[in-house]
Tab-separated table of C-alpha atoms in Angstrom:
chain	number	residue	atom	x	y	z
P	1	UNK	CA	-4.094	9.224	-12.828
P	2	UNK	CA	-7.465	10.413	-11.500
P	3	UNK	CA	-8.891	9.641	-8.146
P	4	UNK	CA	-11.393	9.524	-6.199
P	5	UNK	CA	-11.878	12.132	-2.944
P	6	UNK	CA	-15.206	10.486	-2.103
P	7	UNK	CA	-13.545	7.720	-1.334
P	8	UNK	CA	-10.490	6.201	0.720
P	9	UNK	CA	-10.271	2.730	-1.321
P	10	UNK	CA	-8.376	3.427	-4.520
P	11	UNK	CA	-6.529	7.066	-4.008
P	12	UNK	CA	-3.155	7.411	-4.810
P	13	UNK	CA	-2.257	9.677	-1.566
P	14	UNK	CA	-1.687	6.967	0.170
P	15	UNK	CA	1.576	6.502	-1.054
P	16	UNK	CA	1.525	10.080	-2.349
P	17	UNK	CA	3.007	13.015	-0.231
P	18	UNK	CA	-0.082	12.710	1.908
P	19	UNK	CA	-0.418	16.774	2.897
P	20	UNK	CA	-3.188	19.176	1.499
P	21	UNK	CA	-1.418	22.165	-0.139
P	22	UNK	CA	-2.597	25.450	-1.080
P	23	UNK	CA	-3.576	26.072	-4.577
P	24	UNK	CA	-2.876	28.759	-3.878
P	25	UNK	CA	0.781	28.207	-3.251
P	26	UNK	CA	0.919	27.370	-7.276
P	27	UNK	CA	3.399	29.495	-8.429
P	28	UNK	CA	1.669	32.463	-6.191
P	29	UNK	CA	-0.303	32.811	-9.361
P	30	UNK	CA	-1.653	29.575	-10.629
P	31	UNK	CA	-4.061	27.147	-8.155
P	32	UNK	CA	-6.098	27.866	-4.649
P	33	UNK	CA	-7.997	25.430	-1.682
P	34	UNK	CA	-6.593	22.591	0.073
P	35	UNK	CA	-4.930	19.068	-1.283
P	36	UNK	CA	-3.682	15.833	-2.966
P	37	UNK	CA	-8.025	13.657	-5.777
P	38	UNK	CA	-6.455	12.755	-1.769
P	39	UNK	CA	-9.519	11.193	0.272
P	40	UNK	CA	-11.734	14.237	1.742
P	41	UNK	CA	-13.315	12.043	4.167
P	42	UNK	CA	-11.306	10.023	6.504
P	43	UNK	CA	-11.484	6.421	7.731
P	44	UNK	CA	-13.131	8.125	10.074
P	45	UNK	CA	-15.463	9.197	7.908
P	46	UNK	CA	-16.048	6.074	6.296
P	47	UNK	CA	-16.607	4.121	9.330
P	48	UNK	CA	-19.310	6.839	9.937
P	49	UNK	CA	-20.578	6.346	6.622
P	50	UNK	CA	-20.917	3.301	6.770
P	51	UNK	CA	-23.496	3.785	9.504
P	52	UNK	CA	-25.405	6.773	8.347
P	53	UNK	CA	-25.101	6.875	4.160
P	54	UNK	CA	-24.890	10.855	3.566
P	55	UNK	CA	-26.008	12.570	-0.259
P	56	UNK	CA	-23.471	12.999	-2.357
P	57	UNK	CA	-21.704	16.506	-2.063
P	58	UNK	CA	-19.334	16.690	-4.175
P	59	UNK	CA	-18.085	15.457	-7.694
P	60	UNK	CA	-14.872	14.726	-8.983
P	61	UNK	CA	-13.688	13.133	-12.831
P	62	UNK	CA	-13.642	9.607	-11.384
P	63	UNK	CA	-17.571	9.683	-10.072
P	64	UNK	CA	-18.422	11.602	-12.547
P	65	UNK	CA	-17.478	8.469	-15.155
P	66	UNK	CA	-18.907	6.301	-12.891
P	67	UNK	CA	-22.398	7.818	-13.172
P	68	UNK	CA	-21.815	8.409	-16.839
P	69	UNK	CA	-20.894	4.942	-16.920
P	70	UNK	CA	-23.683	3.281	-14.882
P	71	UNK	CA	-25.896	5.239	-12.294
P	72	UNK	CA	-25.672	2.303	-10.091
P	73	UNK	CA	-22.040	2.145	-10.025
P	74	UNK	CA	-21.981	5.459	-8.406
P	75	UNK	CA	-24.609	4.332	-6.477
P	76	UNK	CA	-22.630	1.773	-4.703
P	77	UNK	CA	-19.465	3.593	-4.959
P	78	UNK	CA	-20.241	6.781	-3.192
P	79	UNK	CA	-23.721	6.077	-1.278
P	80	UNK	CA	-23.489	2.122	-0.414
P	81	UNK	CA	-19.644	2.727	-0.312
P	82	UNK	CA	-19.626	-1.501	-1.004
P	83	UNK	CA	-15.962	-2.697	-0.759
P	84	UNK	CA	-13.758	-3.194	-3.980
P	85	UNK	CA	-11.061	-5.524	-4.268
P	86	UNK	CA	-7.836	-4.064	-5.544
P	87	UNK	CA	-6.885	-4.974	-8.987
P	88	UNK	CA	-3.276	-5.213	-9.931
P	89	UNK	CA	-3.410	-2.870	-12.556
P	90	UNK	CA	-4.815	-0.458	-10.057
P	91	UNK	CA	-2.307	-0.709	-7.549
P	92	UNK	CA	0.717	-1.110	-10.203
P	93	UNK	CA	-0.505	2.565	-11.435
P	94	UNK	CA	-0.582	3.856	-7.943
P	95	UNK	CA	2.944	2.223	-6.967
P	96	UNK	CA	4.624	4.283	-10.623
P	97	UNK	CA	2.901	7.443	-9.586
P	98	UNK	CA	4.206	7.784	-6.403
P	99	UNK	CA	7.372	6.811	-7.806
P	100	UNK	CA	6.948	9.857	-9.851
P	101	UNK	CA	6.430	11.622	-7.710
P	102	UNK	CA	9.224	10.989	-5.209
P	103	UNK	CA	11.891	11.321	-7.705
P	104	UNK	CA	11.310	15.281	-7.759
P	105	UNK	CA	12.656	15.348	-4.498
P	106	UNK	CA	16.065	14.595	-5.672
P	107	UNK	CA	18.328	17.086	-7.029
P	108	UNK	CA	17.254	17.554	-10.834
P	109	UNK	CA	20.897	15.870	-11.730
P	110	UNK	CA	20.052	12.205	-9.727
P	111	UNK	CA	16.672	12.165	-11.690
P	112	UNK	CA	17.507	9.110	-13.701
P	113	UNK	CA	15.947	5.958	-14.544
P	114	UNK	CA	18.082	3.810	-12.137
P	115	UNK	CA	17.312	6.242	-8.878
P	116	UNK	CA	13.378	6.188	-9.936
P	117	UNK	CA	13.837	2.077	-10.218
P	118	UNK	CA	15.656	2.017	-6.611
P	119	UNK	CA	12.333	3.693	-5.265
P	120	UNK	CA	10.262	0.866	-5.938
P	121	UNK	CA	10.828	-1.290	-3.450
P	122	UNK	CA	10.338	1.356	-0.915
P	123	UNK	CA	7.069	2.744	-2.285
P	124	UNK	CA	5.424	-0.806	-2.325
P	125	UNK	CA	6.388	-1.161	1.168
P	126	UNK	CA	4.877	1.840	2.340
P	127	UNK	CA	1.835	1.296	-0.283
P	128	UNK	CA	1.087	-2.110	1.874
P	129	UNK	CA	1.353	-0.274	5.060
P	130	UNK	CA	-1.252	2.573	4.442
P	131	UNK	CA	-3.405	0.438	2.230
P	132	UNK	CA	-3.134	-3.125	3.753
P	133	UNK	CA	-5.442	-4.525	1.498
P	134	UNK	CA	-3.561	-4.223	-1.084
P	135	UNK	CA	-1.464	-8.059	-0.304
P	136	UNK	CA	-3.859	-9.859	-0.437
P	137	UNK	CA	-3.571	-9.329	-4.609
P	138	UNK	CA	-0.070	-11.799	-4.134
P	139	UNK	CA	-1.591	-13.984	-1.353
P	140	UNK	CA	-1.985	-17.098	-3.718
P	141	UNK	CA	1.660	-16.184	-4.595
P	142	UNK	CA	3.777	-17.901	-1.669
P	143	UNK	CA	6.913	-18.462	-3.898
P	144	UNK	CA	6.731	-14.576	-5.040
P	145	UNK	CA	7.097	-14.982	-8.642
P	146	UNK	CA	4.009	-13.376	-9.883
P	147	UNK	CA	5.119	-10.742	-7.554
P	148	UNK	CA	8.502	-10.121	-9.041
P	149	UNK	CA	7.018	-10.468	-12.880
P	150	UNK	CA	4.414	-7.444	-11.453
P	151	UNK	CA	7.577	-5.404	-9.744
P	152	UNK	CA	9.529	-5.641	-13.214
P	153	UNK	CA	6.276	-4.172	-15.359
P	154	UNK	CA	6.614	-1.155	-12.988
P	155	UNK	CA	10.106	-1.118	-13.582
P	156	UNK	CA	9.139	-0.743	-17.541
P	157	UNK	CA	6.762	2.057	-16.868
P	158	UNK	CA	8.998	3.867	-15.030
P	159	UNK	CA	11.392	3.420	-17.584
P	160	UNK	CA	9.329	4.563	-20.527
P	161	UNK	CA	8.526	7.890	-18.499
P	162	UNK	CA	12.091	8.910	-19.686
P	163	UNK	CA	11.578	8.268	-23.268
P	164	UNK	CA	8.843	11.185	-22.822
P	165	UNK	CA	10.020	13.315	-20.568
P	166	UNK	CA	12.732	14.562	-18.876
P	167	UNK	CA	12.634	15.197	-15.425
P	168	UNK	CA	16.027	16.719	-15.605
P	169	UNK	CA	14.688	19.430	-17.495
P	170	UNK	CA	11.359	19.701	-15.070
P	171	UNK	CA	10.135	22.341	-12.000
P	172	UNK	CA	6.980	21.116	-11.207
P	173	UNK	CA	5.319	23.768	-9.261
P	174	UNK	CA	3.285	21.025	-7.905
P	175	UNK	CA	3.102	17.419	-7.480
P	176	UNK	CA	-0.384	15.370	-6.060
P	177	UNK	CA	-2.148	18.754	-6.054
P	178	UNK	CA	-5.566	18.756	-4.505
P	179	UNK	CA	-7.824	21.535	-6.306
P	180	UNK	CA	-11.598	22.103	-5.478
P	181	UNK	CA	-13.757	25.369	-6.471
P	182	UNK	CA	-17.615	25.863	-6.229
P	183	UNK	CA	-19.330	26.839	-9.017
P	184	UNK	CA	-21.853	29.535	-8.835
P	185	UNK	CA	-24.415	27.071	-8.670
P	186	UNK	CA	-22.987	25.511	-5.265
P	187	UNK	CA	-21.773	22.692	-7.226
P	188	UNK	CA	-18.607	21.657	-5.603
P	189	UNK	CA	-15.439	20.272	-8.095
P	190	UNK	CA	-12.483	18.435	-6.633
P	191	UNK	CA	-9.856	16.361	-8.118
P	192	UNK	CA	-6.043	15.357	-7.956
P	193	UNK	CA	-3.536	16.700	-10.245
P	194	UNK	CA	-0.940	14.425	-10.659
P	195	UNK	CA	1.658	17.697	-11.930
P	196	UNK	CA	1.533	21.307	-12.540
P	197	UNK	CA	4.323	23.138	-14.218
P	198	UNK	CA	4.020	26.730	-14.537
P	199	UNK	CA	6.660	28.659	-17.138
P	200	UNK	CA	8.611	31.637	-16.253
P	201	UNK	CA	6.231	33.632	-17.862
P	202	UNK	CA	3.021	32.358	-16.071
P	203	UNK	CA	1.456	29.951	-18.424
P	204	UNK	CA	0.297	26.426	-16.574
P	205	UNK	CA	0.614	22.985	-17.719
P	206	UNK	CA	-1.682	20.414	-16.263
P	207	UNK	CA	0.149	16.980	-16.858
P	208	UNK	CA	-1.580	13.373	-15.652
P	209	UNK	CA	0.401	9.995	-15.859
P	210	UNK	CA	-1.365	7.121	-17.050
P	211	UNK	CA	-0.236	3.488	-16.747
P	212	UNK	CA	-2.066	2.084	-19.626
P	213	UNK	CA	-1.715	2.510	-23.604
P	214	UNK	CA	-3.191	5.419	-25.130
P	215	UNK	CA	-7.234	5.204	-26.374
P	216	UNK	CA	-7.817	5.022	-30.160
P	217	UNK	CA	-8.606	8.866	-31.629
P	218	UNK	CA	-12.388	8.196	-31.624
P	219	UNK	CA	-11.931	8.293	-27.567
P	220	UNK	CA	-9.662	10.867	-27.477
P	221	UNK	CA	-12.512	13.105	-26.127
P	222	UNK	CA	-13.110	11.061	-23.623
P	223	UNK	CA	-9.835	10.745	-22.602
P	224	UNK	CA	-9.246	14.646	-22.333
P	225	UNK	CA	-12.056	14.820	-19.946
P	226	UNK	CA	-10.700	13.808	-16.770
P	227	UNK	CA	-8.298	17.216	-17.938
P	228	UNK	CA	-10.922	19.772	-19.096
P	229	UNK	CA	-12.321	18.955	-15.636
P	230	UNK	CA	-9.475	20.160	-13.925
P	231	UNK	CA	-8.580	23.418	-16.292
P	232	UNK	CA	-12.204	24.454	-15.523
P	233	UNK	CA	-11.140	24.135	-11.745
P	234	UNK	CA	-7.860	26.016	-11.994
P	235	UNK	CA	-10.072	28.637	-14.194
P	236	UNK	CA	-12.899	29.402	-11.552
P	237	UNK	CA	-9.996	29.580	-8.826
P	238	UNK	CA	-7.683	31.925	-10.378
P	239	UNK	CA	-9.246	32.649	-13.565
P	240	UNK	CA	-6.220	31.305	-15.278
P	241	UNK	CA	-6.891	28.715	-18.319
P	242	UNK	CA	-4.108	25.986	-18.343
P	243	UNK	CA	-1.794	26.689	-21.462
P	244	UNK	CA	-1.975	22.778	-21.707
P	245	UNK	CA	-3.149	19.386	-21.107
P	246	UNK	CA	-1.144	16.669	-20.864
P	247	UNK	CA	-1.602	13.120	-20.743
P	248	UNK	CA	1.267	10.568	-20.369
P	249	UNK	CA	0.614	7.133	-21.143
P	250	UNK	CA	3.261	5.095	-19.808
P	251	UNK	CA	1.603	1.673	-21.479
P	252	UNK	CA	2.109	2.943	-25.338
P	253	UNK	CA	4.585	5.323	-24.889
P	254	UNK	CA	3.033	8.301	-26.089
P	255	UNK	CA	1.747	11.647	-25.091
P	256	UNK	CA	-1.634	13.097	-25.573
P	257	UNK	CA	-1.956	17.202	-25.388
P	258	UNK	CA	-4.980	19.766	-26.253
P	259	UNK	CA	-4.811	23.433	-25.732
P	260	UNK	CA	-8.346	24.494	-23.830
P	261	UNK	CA	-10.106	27.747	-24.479
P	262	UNK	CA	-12.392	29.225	-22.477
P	263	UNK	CA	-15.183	27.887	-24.644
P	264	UNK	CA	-14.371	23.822	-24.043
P	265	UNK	CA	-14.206	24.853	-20.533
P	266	UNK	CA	-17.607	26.190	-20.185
P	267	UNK	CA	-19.283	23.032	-22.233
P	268	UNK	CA	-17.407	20.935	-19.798
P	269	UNK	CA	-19.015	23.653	-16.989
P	270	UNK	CA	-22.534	23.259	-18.353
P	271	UNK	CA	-22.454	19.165	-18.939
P	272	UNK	CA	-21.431	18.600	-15.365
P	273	UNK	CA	-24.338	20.686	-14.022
P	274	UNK	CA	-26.402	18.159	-16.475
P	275	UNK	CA	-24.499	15.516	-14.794
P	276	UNK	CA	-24.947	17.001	-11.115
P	277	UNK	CA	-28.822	17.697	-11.587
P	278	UNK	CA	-29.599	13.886	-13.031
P	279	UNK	CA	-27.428	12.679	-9.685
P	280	UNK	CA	-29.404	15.098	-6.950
P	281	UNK	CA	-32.683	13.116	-9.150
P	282	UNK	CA	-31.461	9.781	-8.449
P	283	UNK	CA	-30.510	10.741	-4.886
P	284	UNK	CA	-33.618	11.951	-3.993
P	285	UNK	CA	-35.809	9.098	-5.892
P	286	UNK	CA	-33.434	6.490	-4.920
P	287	UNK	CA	-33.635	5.669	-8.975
P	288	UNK	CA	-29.927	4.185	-9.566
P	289	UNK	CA	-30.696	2.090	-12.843
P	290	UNK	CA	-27.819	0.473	-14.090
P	291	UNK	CA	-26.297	0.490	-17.651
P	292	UNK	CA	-25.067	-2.663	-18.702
P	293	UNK	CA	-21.867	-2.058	-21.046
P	294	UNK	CA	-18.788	-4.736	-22.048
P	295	UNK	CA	-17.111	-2.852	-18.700
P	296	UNK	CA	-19.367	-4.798	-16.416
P	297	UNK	CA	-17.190	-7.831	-17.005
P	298	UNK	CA	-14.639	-6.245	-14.780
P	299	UNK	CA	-17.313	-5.178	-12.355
P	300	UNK	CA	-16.722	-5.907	-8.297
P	301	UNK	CA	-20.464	-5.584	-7.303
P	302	UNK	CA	-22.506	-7.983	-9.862
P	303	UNK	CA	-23.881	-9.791	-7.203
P	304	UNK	CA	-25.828	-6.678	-5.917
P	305	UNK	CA	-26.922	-5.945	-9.815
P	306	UNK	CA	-29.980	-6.898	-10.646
P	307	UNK	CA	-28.419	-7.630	-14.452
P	308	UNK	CA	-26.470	-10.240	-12.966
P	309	UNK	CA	-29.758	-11.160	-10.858
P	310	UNK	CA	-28.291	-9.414	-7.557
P	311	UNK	CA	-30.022	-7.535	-5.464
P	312	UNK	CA	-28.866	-3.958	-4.305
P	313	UNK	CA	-28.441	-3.496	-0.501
P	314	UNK	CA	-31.282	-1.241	1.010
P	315	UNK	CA	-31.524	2.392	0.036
P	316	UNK	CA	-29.970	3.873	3.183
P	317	UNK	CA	-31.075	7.626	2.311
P	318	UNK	CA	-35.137	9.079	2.563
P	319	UNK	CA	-37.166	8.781	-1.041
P	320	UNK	CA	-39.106	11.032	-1.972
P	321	UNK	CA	-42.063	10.068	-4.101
P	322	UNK	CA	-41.796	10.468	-8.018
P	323	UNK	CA	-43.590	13.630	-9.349
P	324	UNK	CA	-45.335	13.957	-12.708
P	325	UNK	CA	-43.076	15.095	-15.118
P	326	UNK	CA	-39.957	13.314	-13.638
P	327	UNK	CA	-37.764	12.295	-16.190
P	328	UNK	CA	-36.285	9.130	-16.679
P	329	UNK	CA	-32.823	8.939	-14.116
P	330	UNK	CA	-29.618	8.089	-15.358
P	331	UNK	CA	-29.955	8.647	-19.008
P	332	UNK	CA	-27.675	11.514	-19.909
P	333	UNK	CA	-28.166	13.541	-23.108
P	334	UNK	CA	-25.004	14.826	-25.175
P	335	UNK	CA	-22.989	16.842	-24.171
């Protein structure tokens, strides 16, 4: 499950181990830099954000699908920083990773279904204490039904994890692993891994847990991205390429994997320069257009859009005036 380290809303460390580790620490051999895509800017941060709006500086999968997406999105997600409410699919996927997570720290024998199931009480506890917003998604629920019929789909999720894998069998060399390398363009990559498992002979497995049902094959590619993103991260640290990619959607039931070579990782290298060069454009112009698609149904900010007639808050960074030649922001080319 990728997310964001621009941003504290929506991360999964917050009911994740919560420490920065090492890539480094990967097997002695595998990863390198700090850790869990946990938030690299504090509440701290974000309370100072939210006075002086700063240029983006870094890019991780989730923004960079956002800008793909819609330029504005990213606009308001990493320069307005405009509040989101929490969905309950969101949160539900955040709840089953961190059971995930936890259950490694059990004895490889107790790693059963009914021992991950017993952690989810706990984890949604702590999930409402480090992310508060988070009850107000059952506040209209005073009897807790909805609640208990949203508890028992986790249960199911968690469940299906051990028709695909078995934990029993499993070493991960990491769990929540933040990873972030600068290109030799200065463009900084960070992310969260959600597991690395390295074999006794040195090859690396990136795996990622997904809550929902597995895309269709013509968005496959799409899928994978999120994964090439993070191979080309492990590559530039250590010069390594992960043996595999592995996504695990919990929703369907099945399990995705590609094989990168060095070649997919340098496409993926020179589209998110493209992608970094068209955002440093629309930073400096102020040029955010958005992209209307069937996603901006589920949009939280359509009363700032100007499709929905919004209007977006004030630019809070300096504009610089258009130059001849300038091309047109937020229209990427393919890949």
């Amino acid at each position: 499950m990728e997310t964001s380290t621009e941003d504290v809303a929506g991360t999964d460390a917050a009911v994740g181990t919560g420490t920065r580790v090492a890539v480094g620490t990967v097997a002695e051999g595998m990863a390198g830099a700090d850790t869990a895509d946990v938030p690299t800017e504090t509440v701290a941060d974000v309370a100072v954000a939210a006075v002086t709006a700063r240029p983006p500086a870094s890019l991780s999968p989730s923004r960079a699908n956002d800008f793909m997406q819609c330029p504005l999105l990213y606009r308001f997600r990493v320069i307005d920083k405009l509040p989101e409410k929490p969905s309950e699919a969101a949160t539900r996927g955040t709840l089953v990773h961190a059971v995930l997570e936890r259950l490694f720290d059990a004895p490889a024998t107790e790693r059963t279904a009914p021992r991950a199931k017993s952690l989810i009480p706990g984890q949604w506890d702590r999930l409402r204490e480090t992310r508060p917003e988070v009850v107000e998604l059952f506040a209209d629920d005073p009897g807790g039904e909805r609640l208990a019929r949203w508890l028992t789909d986790a249960e199911r999720l968690v469940e299906r994890w051990f028709t695909l894998e078995d934990p029993t069998r499993l070493e991960p060399a990491e769990r929540e692993l933040f990873v972030e390398a600068s290109l030799d363009s200065g463009l900084k990559l960070r992310g969260i891994i959600d597991r690395v498992d390295v074999a006794p002979t040195g090859e690396v497995r990136i795996v990622d847990y997904k809550t929902g049902k597995a895309p269709r094959p013509e968005y496959a590619e799409g899928a994978l991205f999120q994964m090439k993103f993070y191979a080309l991260v492990v590559w530039r640290l250590k010069q390594v390429v992960p043996r595999r990619l592995q996504l695990v959607y919990l929703g369907s039931g099945d399990v995705l994997t590609y094989d990168p070579v060095i070649a997919d990782l340098e496409r993926v290298e020179r589209k998110l320069h493209s992608l970094w060069e068209a955002i440093r454009e629309a930073t400096e112009t102020g040029d955010w257009r958005p992209r209307p698609t069937k996603l901006c149904g589920w949009c939280d900010h359509q009363a700032s859009c100007p499709e929905f007639g919004g209007t977006p808050p004030p630019y809070p960074l300096p504009v610089r005036a258009p130059e001849s030649g300038d091309t047109e922001q937020g229209r990427m080319g393919p890949d």
